[in-house]
PDB file of C-alpha atoms in Angstrom:
ATOM      1  CA  MET H   1       0.022  -0.100   0.161  1.00  0.00           C
ATOM      2  CA  ARG H   2       2.917   2.542   0.831  1.00  0.00           C
ATOM      3  CA  ILE H   3       4.550   1.637  -2.490  1.00  0.00           C
ATOM      4  CA  LEU H   4       1.189   2.357  -4.339  1.00  0.00           C
ATOM      5  CA  LYS H   5       0.714   5.758  -2.626  1.00  0.00           C
ATOM      6  CA  GLY H   6       4.435   6.823  -3.265  1.00  0.00           C
ATOM      7  CA  VAL H   7       4.125   5.927  -6.812  1.00  0.00           C
ATOM      8  CA  CYS H   8       0.740   7.988  -7.110  1.00  0.00           C
ATOM      9  CA  VAL H   9       2.528  10.942  -5.618  1.00  0.00           C
ATOM     10  CA  ILE H  10       5.331  10.858  -7.949  1.00  0.00           C
ATOM     11  CA  GLY H  11       3.024  10.466 -10.825  1.00  0.00           C
ATOM     12  CA  ILE H  12       0.961  13.497  -9.810  1.00  0.00           C
ATOM     13  CA  ALA H  13       4.110  15.444  -9.173  1.00  0.00           C
ATOM     14  CA  GLY H  14       5.379  14.559 -12.704  1.00  0.00           C
ATOM     15  CA  LEU H  15       2.100  15.645 -14.414  1.00  0.00           C
ATOM     16  CA  LEU H  16       2.175  18.990 -12.572  1.00  0.00           C
ATOM     17  CA  GLY H  17       5.679  19.488 -13.408  1.00  0.00           C
ATOM     18  CA  ALA H  18       4.877  19.119 -17.092  1.00  0.00           C
ATOM     19  CA  CYS H  19       2.439  22.043 -16.801  1.00  0.00           C
ATOM     20  CA  ALA H  20       5.087  24.558 -15.888  1.00  0.00           C
ATOM     21  CA  ASP H  21       6.993  26.869 -18.182  1.00  0.00           C
ATOM     22  CA  GLY H  22      10.503  25.812 -16.952  1.00  0.00           C
ATOM     23  CA  TRP H  23      12.618  27.885 -14.670  1.00  0.00           C
ATOM     24  CA  SER H  24      15.524  30.273 -15.397  1.00  0.00           C
ATOM     25  CA  THR H  25      18.517  31.708 -13.867  1.00  0.00           C
ATOM     26  CA  SER H  26      19.919  35.132 -14.520  1.00  0.00           C
ATOM     27  CA  GLN H  27      22.787  37.152 -13.710  1.00  0.00           C
ATOM     28  CA  VAL H  28      23.703  40.798 -14.059  1.00  0.00           C
ATOM     29  CA  SER H  29      27.187  42.294 -13.920  1.00  0.00           C
ATOM     30  CA  PRO H  30      26.489  45.984 -13.601  1.00  0.00           C
ATOM     31  CA  GLN H  31      29.283  48.568 -14.111  1.00  0.00           C
ATOM     32  CA  ALA H  32      29.347  52.023 -12.106  1.00  0.00           C
ATOM     33  CA  SER H  33      27.640  53.830 -14.903  1.00  0.00           C
ATOM     34  CA  ALA H  34      24.562  51.806 -14.314  1.00  0.00           C
ATOM     35  CA  ALA H  35      23.855  53.189 -10.961  1.00  0.00           C
ATOM     36  CA  GLY H  36      20.770  55.304 -10.446  1.00  0.00           C
ATOM     37  CA  ARG H  37      19.270  54.550 -14.032  1.00  0.00           C
ATOM     38  CA  PRO H  38      15.772  54.177 -14.212  1.00  0.00           C
ATOM     39  CA  ALA H  39      14.395  51.004 -15.283  1.00  0.00           C
ATOM     40  CA  THR H  40      13.340  50.831 -19.121  1.00  0.00           C
ATOM     41  CA  PRO H  41      10.206  48.867 -20.638  1.00  0.00           C
ATOM     42  CA  ALA H  42      11.580  45.534 -21.551  1.00  0.00           C
ATOM     43  CA  ALA H  43       9.702  45.625 -24.846  1.00  0.00           C
ATOM     44  CA  ASN H  44      11.608  48.398 -25.885  1.00  0.00           C
ATOM     45  CA  ILE H  45      14.957  46.919 -25.604  1.00  0.00           C
ATOM     46  CA  GLN H  46      16.767  45.885 -28.810  1.00  0.00           C
ATOM     47  CA  ILE H  47      18.571  42.469 -28.905  1.00  0.00           C
ATOM     48  CA  ILE H  48      21.571  42.638 -31.348  1.00  0.00           C
ATOM     49  CA  GLU H  49      23.813  39.879 -32.114  1.00  0.00           C
ATOM     50  CA  GLY H  50      26.350  42.130 -33.124  1.00  0.00           C
ATOM     51  CA  ASP H  51      28.075  45.425 -32.179  1.00  0.00           C
ATOM     52  CA  VAL H  52      26.540  48.768 -32.843  1.00  0.00           C
ATOM     53  CA  THR H  53      28.493  50.868 -34.973  1.00  0.00           C
ATOM     54  CA  ASP H  54      26.401  53.556 -36.097  1.00  0.00           C
ATOM     55  CA  LYS H  55      25.932  55.655 -32.725  1.00  0.00           C
ATOM     56  CA  PRO H  56      28.081  56.062 -29.740  1.00  0.00           C
ATOM     57  CA  TYR H  57      27.099  54.109 -26.408  1.00  0.00           C
ATOM     58  CA  LYS H  58      27.872  53.350 -22.993  1.00  0.00           C
ATOM     59  CA  SER H  59      28.218  50.011 -21.557  1.00  0.00           C
ATOM     60  CA  LEU H  60      25.872  49.342 -18.359  1.00  0.00           C
ATOM     61  CA  GLY H  61      27.077  45.695 -17.590  1.00  0.00           C
ATOM     62  CA  ASP H  62      26.911  42.121 -18.738  1.00  0.00           C
ATOM     63  CA  VAL H  63      23.828  40.192 -18.643  1.00  0.00           C
ATOM     64  CA  SER H  64      23.544  36.566 -18.613  1.00  0.00           C
ATOM     65  CA  VAL H  65      20.411  34.251 -18.664  1.00  0.00           C
ATOM     66  CA  THR H  66      19.525  30.354 -18.782  1.00  0.00           C
ATOM     67  CA  VAL H  67      16.322  29.107 -19.784  1.00  0.00           C
ATOM     68  CA  ASN H  68      15.709  25.440 -18.579  1.00  0.00           C
ATOM     69  CA  LYS H  69      13.286  22.685 -19.536  1.00  0.00           C
ATOM     70  CA  THR H  70      12.179  21.242 -16.266  1.00  0.00           C
ATOM     71  CA  THR H  71      10.479  17.971 -17.602  1.00  0.00           C
ATOM     72  CA  ILE H  72      10.512  15.922 -20.812  1.00  0.00           C
ATOM     73  CA  PHE H  73       7.117  17.228 -21.415  1.00  0.00           C
ATOM     74  CA  ASN H  74       7.997  20.995 -21.749  1.00  0.00           C
ATOM     75  CA  ALA H  75       8.837  22.638 -24.833  1.00  0.00           C
ATOM     76  CA  ASP H  76      12.578  23.197 -25.567  1.00  0.00           C
ATOM     77  CA  PRO H  77      13.884  26.572 -24.608  1.00  0.00           C
ATOM     78  CA  THR H  78      13.941  28.852 -27.728  1.00  0.00           C
ATOM     79  CA  ARG H  79      16.119  31.874 -28.650  1.00  0.00           C
ATOM     80  CA  GLU H  80      12.832  34.137 -28.239  1.00  0.00           C
ATOM     81  CA  MET H  81      12.687  32.718 -24.553  1.00  0.00           C
ATOM     82  CA  VAL H  82      16.191  33.893 -23.973  1.00  0.00           C
ATOM     83  CA  ASN H  83      15.813  37.377 -25.629  1.00  0.00           C
ATOM     84  CA  LYS H  84      12.852  37.941 -23.426  1.00  0.00           C
ATOM     85  CA  ARG H  85      14.789  37.195 -20.209  1.00  0.00           C
ATOM     86  CA  LEU H  86      17.706  39.180 -21.630  1.00  0.00           C
ATOM     87  CA  GLN H  87      15.427  42.001 -22.204  1.00  0.00           C
ATOM     88  CA  ASN H  88      13.882  41.887 -18.429  1.00  0.00           C
ATOM     89  CA  GLU H  89      17.333  41.893 -17.053  1.00  0.00           C
ATOM     90  CA  ALA H  90      18.472  44.644 -19.204  1.00  0.00           C
ATOM     91  CA  ALA H  91      15.434  46.729 -18.309  1.00  0.00           C
ATOM     92  CA  LYS H  92      16.403  46.745 -14.507  1.00  0.00           C
ATOM     93  CA  LEU H  93      19.590  48.379 -15.588  1.00  0.00           C
ATOM     94  CA  GLY H  94      17.791  51.260 -17.765  1.00  0.00           C
ATOM     95  CA  ALA H  95      19.401  49.692 -20.953  1.00  0.00           C
ATOM     96  CA  ASP H  96      18.324  50.683 -24.475  1.00  0.00           C
ATOM     97  CA  ALA H  97      19.652  47.427 -26.060  1.00  0.00           C
ATOM     98  CA  VAL H  98      21.696  44.050 -25.287  1.00  0.00           C
ATOM     99  CA  ILE H  99      24.446  43.894 -27.718  1.00  0.00           C
ATOM    100  CA  GLN H 100      26.918  40.960 -28.862  1.00  0.00           C
ATOM    101  CA  VAL H 101      24.291  38.533 -27.770  1.00  0.00           C
ATOM    102  CA  ARG H 102      25.387  34.869 -28.098  1.00  0.00           C
ATOM    103  CA  TYR H 103      23.751  31.625 -27.323  1.00  0.00           C
ATOM    104  CA  GLY H 104      24.750  28.250 -26.030  1.00  0.00           C
ATOM    105  CA  THR H 105      22.971  25.139 -25.216  1.00  0.00           C
ATOM    106  CA  VAL H 106      23.628  23.024 -22.120  1.00  0.00           C
ATOM    107  CA  GLY H 107      22.983  19.171 -22.213  1.00  0.00           C
ATOM    108  CA  VAL H 108      20.635  17.244 -19.867  1.00  0.00           C
ATOM    109  CA  SER H 109      21.402  17.519 -16.265  1.00  0.00           C
ATOM    110  CA  ALA H 110      19.742  16.125 -12.947  1.00  0.00           C
ATOM    111  CA  LEU H 111      17.983  19.577 -12.753  1.00  0.00           C
ATOM    112  CA  SER H 112      16.827  20.221 -16.368  1.00  0.00           C
ATOM    113  CA  TRP H 113      15.954  18.386 -19.453  1.00  0.00           C
ATOM    114  CA  GLY H 114      17.922  20.921 -21.398  1.00  0.00           C
ATOM    115  CA  SER H 115      19.138  24.441 -21.099  1.00  0.00           C
ATOM    116  CA  LEU H 116      19.468  27.578 -23.463  1.00  0.00           C
ATOM    117  CA  ASP H 117      21.968  30.206 -22.256  1.00  0.00           C
ATOM    118  CA  GLY H 118      22.125  33.618 -23.328  1.00  0.00           C
ATOM    119  CA  LYS H 119      24.741  36.588 -22.819  1.00  0.00           C
ATOM    120  CA  GLY H 120      25.363  39.928 -23.609  1.00  0.00           C
ATOM    121  CA  ARG H 121      26.311  43.550 -22.790  1.00  0.00           C
ATOM    122  CA  ALA H 122      23.490  45.933 -21.815  1.00  0.00           C
ATOM    123  CA  ILE H 123      24.305  49.388 -23.250  1.00  0.00           C
ATOM    124  CA  VAL H 124      22.555  52.964 -23.267  1.00  0.00           C
ATOM    125  CA  TYR H 125      23.013  55.077 -26.288  1.00  0.00           C
ATOM    126  CA  ASP H 126      24.679  58.394 -25.919  1.00  0.00           C
ATOM    127  CA  GLN H 127      22.410  61.325 -26.080  1.00  0.00           C
ATOM    128  CA  PRO H 128      23.067  63.894 -29.040  1.00  0.00           C
TER     129      PRO H 128
END
């Protein structure tokens, strides 16, 4: 009877976990110039894989996020998911864009069925 209860509890936990979107981690390494900047709406932040060469900017700091697939039933993490998380982190710094964005995958681990990492540099454009 105890074994049957244990199997039921594990089965229910697995089904509930399949409903989750996954989990993510993030890290921001702000520089001194980021102090005191108001937050920016995340939807307004540009994601750029290269560098910006057509206008001057200041670096606010590096941002790094990881989007994890918590169960085998969740969708695989996408670049769009990573970009949204990068925008959210850069918004906290008051950034205008995240440049030099790069992506990397992480294999299956004890805590995840797959991950997608994203890193970049949060910047603010110089005012003319």
